[in-house]
Amino acid sequence: MNPLTVTAVPKPKRNFWNHDFSVKSWLLTEDHKRIGILYLLSITLFFFLGGVMAVLIRLELLTPAGDLVQAETYNKLFTMHGVVMVFFFLLPSIPAVFGNFLLPLMLGARDLAFPKLNLLSWYIYMVGGVFTLFVVFKGGVDTGWTFYTPYSSTYANSHVIAAALGIFITGFSSILTGVNFIATIHKMRAPGLTWFRLPLFVWSHYATSLIMVLGTPVVAITIVLVALERLFRLGVFDPELGGDPLLFQHLFWFYSHPAVYIMILPGMGVISEIIACFSRKRIFGYRFVAFSSMAIAALGFLVWGHHMFTTGQSVFASLVFSLLTFLVAIPSAIKVFNWTATLYKGSISFSTPMLYALGFIGLFAIGGLTGLFLGCLGLDIHVHDTYFIVAHFHYVMVGGMVMAFLGAIHFWWPKMTGFMYSEFLAKIAAAIIFVGFNMTFFPQFVLGYLGMPRRYHVYPEEFQVLNVLSTAGASILGFGFLLPAFYLIYSLKAGRRAGPDPWQAKGLEWTVDSPPHPHNFETVPVVTEGAYEYGPEEVKRG
Amino acid sequence: MADPSTIPLAHHFEDQEQQHETTAIGMWAFLLSEVMFFGGLFTAYLVYRNRYPEAFLEASGKLDVTLGTLNTAVLIGSSLTMALAVRAAHMGSRGGVVRWLLATIIAAGIFLGVKAVEYSHKFHDGLVPGANYAFKGTASADTELFFALYFGATGMHALHMVIGVGLMAVVAWRWRPNNVVQHPDGVEVLGLYWHFVDLVWIFLFPLLYLLGRHV
Amino acid sequence: MLEKLGIFPEAASEFADQVDYLYFFLIGVTIFFVTVIVAALAYLSVRYRHRRSPVPTPVHGSILLELTWSGIPLVIALFIFGWGAKLYIEHQDMPPDGIEISVTGKQWMWKLQHPSGQREINALHVPVGVPILLTMTSEDVIHSFYVPAFRFKRDVVPGVYTRAHFTADKTGSFHLFCAEYCGTDHSVMIGKVVVMEPSEYEAWLSGQPAGETPVQAGERLFTDLRCNTCHAAGSDQKGPDLAGVFGSKRLLVGGGEAIADEEYIRESILRPARKVVFGYEPLMPTYQGQVNETQILSLMAYLKTLGGAAEGANP
């Protein structure tokens, strides 16, 4: 025997990372897994960009006076923070990264239905992102991420059109991703994988895709009208020319309220996967959890008017929107209770993803219940447009969505990269993030009820103590967010090999190699049982 | 029908049926999205039409119904030629696909040409919203809103047609007789898109040109 | 006590107290559910941790439980909805009597005017216990009139007259904020509402330079802008006589009808061609750019005083 073959390091298996290393093979890839990685890198970039702005906002609010930045700069900071975080992080985040990476693996397919379209979606997203970066570096936009008319259409003196264009363009990325997911979930399921055998992650992505496809075009046309109005003074939203500025709010929230569910539903899907895996149980009330996603998507389209209780919309409209808002609470409650009940008679272990999942349930419960305060007509009058709403949506978006995102990345990182990260550091980071998050945003509930309006650059002195607390929390939170970036990257160098199924989880994605082969499955699997069929067998951990 | 064994199948599909159905459902989902896009515009239009009925009626009278009707006929005709192109694709007739797509492109060109003539008339008559707006009539202020929405809606529709023409040109070039075998699904979803664009016009025409007109 | 700790706002109106009861109830509901969920998570996590419960037992679900935990929250949600809706509806109707204050929002200040003519900027003095009736509009973008101590907030929208009211039940000085983001100096578009004993209020009023009352200003404008050449009784009557016009029903050219409310009057001044009264030619020029919102409010106040031909629905 040739001694060389004996001493040679065993060649790693062919996978989607190592089958081609050229830059071109990444930039022109049609592999859903590589596109997922491209999205992961780009949204992480935007997350830290938006995070830097958040830090500056919190530093400015440390004192009641406007001493760090000028009013105009402050207004641009919170606007760009909102635009970057909502349109370039929260909306794509889980669907574009994990939906892309996992849907075909979970469905037993070799790729998404339209691989070229998928790559196009990423490029469209990046073009929109470049516009937004252009706006950031050219001096920003100061309308608030909500772009309310007539301020945005007539009075603002910042780069509204470029920002609107960035959002418009990235909207198409969202629509095309939604189209791709819908076609994939309908038609690319492996033999035997019926609708009620699907992982709940897939169900929640199906609901999300419907909102993307039906809602995004409405905000697209609305934003086109704002841009045209600025360019040509069309007058559609300008009261001086007979237009109605409130029509903008209706059209905007018709999308932007359901968009909140685009952000949270995929997170709920992630939590279902994690809870099932780490309690070794099928999700309690599977069908209720699946249908509650669809109910949230459907009802979500009918509640936009609850953003407009103080605008003077008709009393009747306000009543209807308020009632429907309370109805959306029910499917959300169903999910929380079912996740909790899943733990019952399980065999629970507390790996990092599970910590994020448990944190998600608690924080989302607070975020959801405080939503009742805002949906309630008599009370919303007071808390509308104060720090109460700021706290509420950060509990849902950061406490919910970002926790789910972090849970997802810790859960599927071994699958994506083939490496395990340091469980010790990961748990410490999770604890720091949890503490920092609550310290940042809980005081804002109190501030809101005290009456501190949102988007205030300077504020009366009596609000300072709570603002200092919030800023202190933000510095902890910011530090916490940096940690995973380090230990996850480090794991690529020094992590131990994960193997196909490090968590002994069920689901088709765990039956293939980590990282998976470029075409996922050598033979298309045949499915014979439902999701999460964790047997009574004992699992060896550690 | 074309010989199924020669039709290309993308690597991630199991069989032709799956590929065909997936493509169709994707296009339908996209068209649903398009419906919502124009839905937003129609909503804005109907809100203001309802608020300023007289001004909108008066402004609507300035549109050229003859040219509008002509364009409607041209567009319906183009839907027919498109349907024939789809049929030719399923029969595997490359010449048929190219011929009927070219016919559709010509019809679209006529439509866009007529639209350009209409736009230039409006421009000459000072009916384009903005600084040079010069509508003569009683309710002049709100007629500007009508024209804003007219240009917005027909402009968005025309943009969809231009995109359609571009796609048709690409597909027609791919179906040229000496090229490799193409998949009929491409022509089919293009047909769906084109019929949708027609349908939008079928709504726009009465809403903008005809509603409330006493002729 | 909560106020002393600085974590609860002062309440200075009866409405504020009612909102606070609802708030406390909702806090109770929130604490209850969060406690139940967190306690359940904690108990189950410990009881069924891997070390103590190495083998999971499959449990698939329970329709009864699902119905329970959708049904109970539904009932509670509907109860909260009903409570909030009741509070909201009760507060919609304007009280019959009170002090009419006109409010104009402008980047970045609040302009307020008392019925007897005193003007204020970024401050509003009102007597305790008397309903304050606001008519609000904006000269540029959307603002929002927010007094946390009254738990009161209403958007101020350009082109629209928003009617709203509050009644303070405690004297003192309270924050007035703009709650809708309105541009660069949004956060300094703030002021105060000073609630005084009625006698002090009278004293304060008489100490202010009264200037013209809105009605007087309106009357003067009616002449200065030459409205009277066409609209006054005994004029050449190219336009309808405006005696008793406010609140009347107007028959329009083209067959429609309209009630001459605030929006109608404003529209008739700025966009006269939009609604032409039956029997008249559309001759009136627009006054857009010649009058500001405060002046329109004055003209309106003046028109409201022109009783006269009360039945004068259609000239």
CSV table of N, CA and C in Angstrom, one decimal, chain C residues 11-63:
chain,number,residue,atom,x,y,z
C,11,ALA,N,-53.2,62.3,37.7
C,11,ALA,CA,-54.5,62.2,37.0
C,11,ALA,C,-55.2,63.5,37.3
C,12,ALA,N,-55.7,64.3,36.3
C,12,ALA,CA,-56.3,65.5,36.6
C,12,ALA,C,-57.6,65.7,35.9
C,13,SER,N,-58.2,64.6,35.5
C,13,SER,CA,-59.6,64.7,35.0
C,13,SER,C,-60.3,63.4,35.4
C,14,GLU,N,-61.6,63.5,35.3
C,14,GLU,CA,-62.4,62.3,35.7
C,14,GLU,C,-62.1,61.2,34.7
C,15,PHE,N,-62.0,61.6,33.4
C,15,PHE,CA,-61.7,60.6,32.4
C,15,PHE,C,-60.4,59.9,32.7
C,16,ALA,N,-59.4,60.7,33.2
C,16,ALA,CA,-58.1,60.1,33.5
C,16,ALA,C,-58.3,59.0,34.6
C,17,ASP,N,-59.1,59.2,35.6
C,17,ASP,CA,-59.4,58.2,36.6
C,17,ASP,C,-60.0,57.0,36.0
C,18,GLN,N,-60.9,57.2,35.1
C,18,GLN,CA,-61.6,56.0,34.5
C,18,GLN,C,-60.6,55.2,33.7
C,19,VAL,N,-59.7,55.9,32.9
C,19,VAL,CA,-58.7,55.2,32.1
C,19,VAL,C,-57.7,54.4,33.1
C,20,ASP,N,-57.4,55.0,34.2
C,20,ASP,CA,-56.5,54.4,35.2
C,20,ASP,C,-57.1,53.1,35.7
C,21,TYR,N,-58.4,53.1,36.0
C,21,TYR,CA,-59.1,51.8,36.5
C,21,TYR,C,-58.9,50.7,35.5
C,22,LEU,N,-59.1,51.1,34.2
C,22,LEU,CA,-59.0,50.1,33.1
C,22,LEU,C,-57.6,49.6,33.0
C,23,TYR,N,-56.7,50.6,33.2
C,23,TYR,CA,-55.2,50.3,33.1
C,23,TYR,C,-54.9,49.3,34.2
C,24,PHE,N,-55.3,49.6,35.4
C,24,PHE,CA,-55.0,48.7,36.5
C,24,PHE,C,-55.6,47.3,36.3
C,25,PHE,N,-56.8,47.3,35.8
C,25,PHE,CA,-57.4,46.0,35.5
C,25,PHE,C,-56.6,45.2,34.5
C,26,LEU,N,-56.1,45.9,33.4
C,26,LEU,CA,-55.3,45.2,32.4
C,26,LEU,C,-54.0,44.8,33.0
C,27,ILE,N,-53.4,45.6,33.8
C,27,ILE,CA,-52.2,45.2,34.5
C,27,ILE,C,-52.4,43.9,35.3
C,28,GLY,N,-53.5,43.9,36.0
C,28,GLY,CA,-53.9,42.6,36.7
C,28,GLY,C,-54.0,41.4,35.8
C,29,VAL,N,-54.7,41.6,34.7
C,29,VAL,CA,-54.8,40.5,33.7
C,29,VAL,C,-53.4,40.1,33.2
C,30,THR,N,-52.6,41.1,32.9
C,30,THR,CA,-51.2,40.7,32.4
C,30,THR,C,-50.4,40.0,33.4
C,31,ILE,N,-50.4,40.5,34.6
C,31,ILE,CA,-49.7,39.8,35.7
C,31,ILE,C,-50.2,38.4,35.9
C,32,PHE,N,-51.5,38.3,35.9
C,32,PHE,CA,-52.1,36.9,36.1
C,32,PHE,C,-51.6,36.0,35.0
C,33,PHE,N,-51.7,36.3,33.8
C,33,PHE,CA,-51.4,35.4,32.7
C,33,PHE,C,-49.9,35.1,32.7
C,34,VAL,N,-49.1,36.2,32.8
C,34,VAL,CA,-47.6,36.0,32.8
C,34,VAL,C,-47.2,35.1,33.9
C,35,THR,N,-47.8,35.3,35.1
C,35,THR,CA,-47.5,34.5,36.2
C,35,THR,C,-47.8,33.0,35.9
C,36,VAL,N,-49.1,32.8,35.4
C,36,VAL,CA,-49.5,31.4,35.2
C,36,VAL,C,-48.5,30.8,34.2
C,37,ILE,N,-48.2,31.5,33.1
C,37,ILE,CA,-47.4,30.9,32.0
C,37,ILE,C,-46.0,30.6,32.6
C,38,VAL,N,-45.4,31.6,33.2
C,38,VAL,CA,-44.0,31.5,33.7
C,38,VAL,C,-44.0,30.4,34.8
C,39,ALA,N,-45.0,30.4,35.7
C,39,ALA,CA,-45.0,29.3,36.7
C,39,ALA,C,-45.1,28.0,36.1
C,40,ALA,N,-46.0,27.8,35.1
C,40,ALA,CA,-46.2,26.5,34.4
C,40,ALA,C,-44.9,26.1,33.7
C,41,LEU,N,-44.2,27.1,33.0
C,41,LEU,CA,-43.0,26.8,32.3
C,41,LEU,C,-41.9,26.3,33.3
C,42,ALA,N,-41.9,27.0,34.5
C,42,ALA,CA,-40.8,26.7,35.4
C,42,ALA,C,-41.1,25.3,36.1
C,43,TYR,N,-42.4,25.1,36.5
C,43,TYR,CA,-42.7,23.9,37.1
C,43,TYR,C,-42.4,22.7,36.2
C,44,LEU,N,-43.0,22.8,35.0
C,44,LEU,CA,-42.8,21.7,34.0
C,44,LEU,C,-41.4,21.5,33.7
C,45,SER,N,-40.6,22.6,33.5
C,45,SER,CA,-39.2,22.4,33.1
C,45,SER,C,-38.5,21.6,34.2
C,46,VAL,N,-38.8,21.9,35.5
C,46,VAL,CA,-38.1,21.2,36.6
C,46,VAL,C,-38.6,19.8,36.7
C,47,ARG,N,-39.9,19.7,36.7
C,47,ARG,CA,-40.5,18.4,37.0
C,47,ARG,C,-40.1,17.4,35.9
C,48,TYR,N,-40.1,17.8,34.6
C,48,TYR,CA,-39.9,16.9,33.5
C,48,TYR,C,-38.5,17.1,32.9
C,49,ARG,N,-37.6,17.6,33.7
C,49,ARG,CA,-36.2,17.7,33.2
C,49,ARG,C,-35.6,16.4,32.9
C,50,HIS,N,-34.7,16.4,32.0
C,50,HIS,CA,-34.2,15.1,31.4
C,50,HIS,C,-33.7,14.1,32.5
C,51,ARG,N,-33.1,14.7,33.6
C,51,ARG,CA,-32.5,13.8,34.6
C,51,ARG,C,-33.7,13.1,35.4
C,52,ARG,N,-34.7,13.8,35.6
C,52,ARG,CA,-35.8,13.2,36.4
C,52,ARG,C,-36.8,12.5,35.6
C,53,SER,N,-36.9,12.9,34.3
C,53,SER,CA,-37.9,12.2,33.5
C,53,SER,C,-37.2,11.8,32.2
C,54,PRO,N,-36.4,10.7,32.2
C,54,PRO,CA,-35.6,10.4,31.1
C,54,PRO,C,-36.4,9.9,29.9
C,55,VAL,N,-37.6,9.4,30.1
C,55,VAL,CA,-38.4,8.9,29.0
C,55,VAL,C,-39.7,9.7,28.9
C,56,PRO,N,-39.8,10.4,27.7
C,56,PRO,CA,-41.1,11.2,27.5
C,56,PRO,C,-42.3,10.3,27.3
C,57,THR,N,-43.4,10.8,27.7
C,57,THR,CA,-44.7,10.0,27.4
C,57,THR,C,-45.4,10.8,26.4
C,58,PRO,N,-45.8,10.2,25.2
C,58,PRO,CA,-46.5,10.9,24.2
C,58,PRO,C,-47.9,11.4,24.7
C,59,VAL,N,-48.2,12.7,24.5
C,59,VAL,CA,-49.5,13.2,24.8
C,59,VAL,C,-49.8,14.0,23.6
C,60,HIS,N,-50.9,13.8,22.9
C,60,HIS,CA,-51.1,14.4,21.6
C,60,HIS,C,-52.0,15.7,21.7
C,61,GLY,N,-52.8,15.8,22.7
C,61,GLY,CA,-53.6,17.0,22.7
C,61,GLY,C,-54.9,16.7,23.4
C,62,SER,N,-55.7,17.8,23.6
C,62,SER,CA,-57.0,17.6,24.2
C,62,SER,C,-57.9,18.7,23.8
C,63,ILE,N,-59.0,18.3,23.1
C,63,ILE,CA,-59.9,19.3,22.6
C,63,ILE,C,-60.5,20.2,23.7
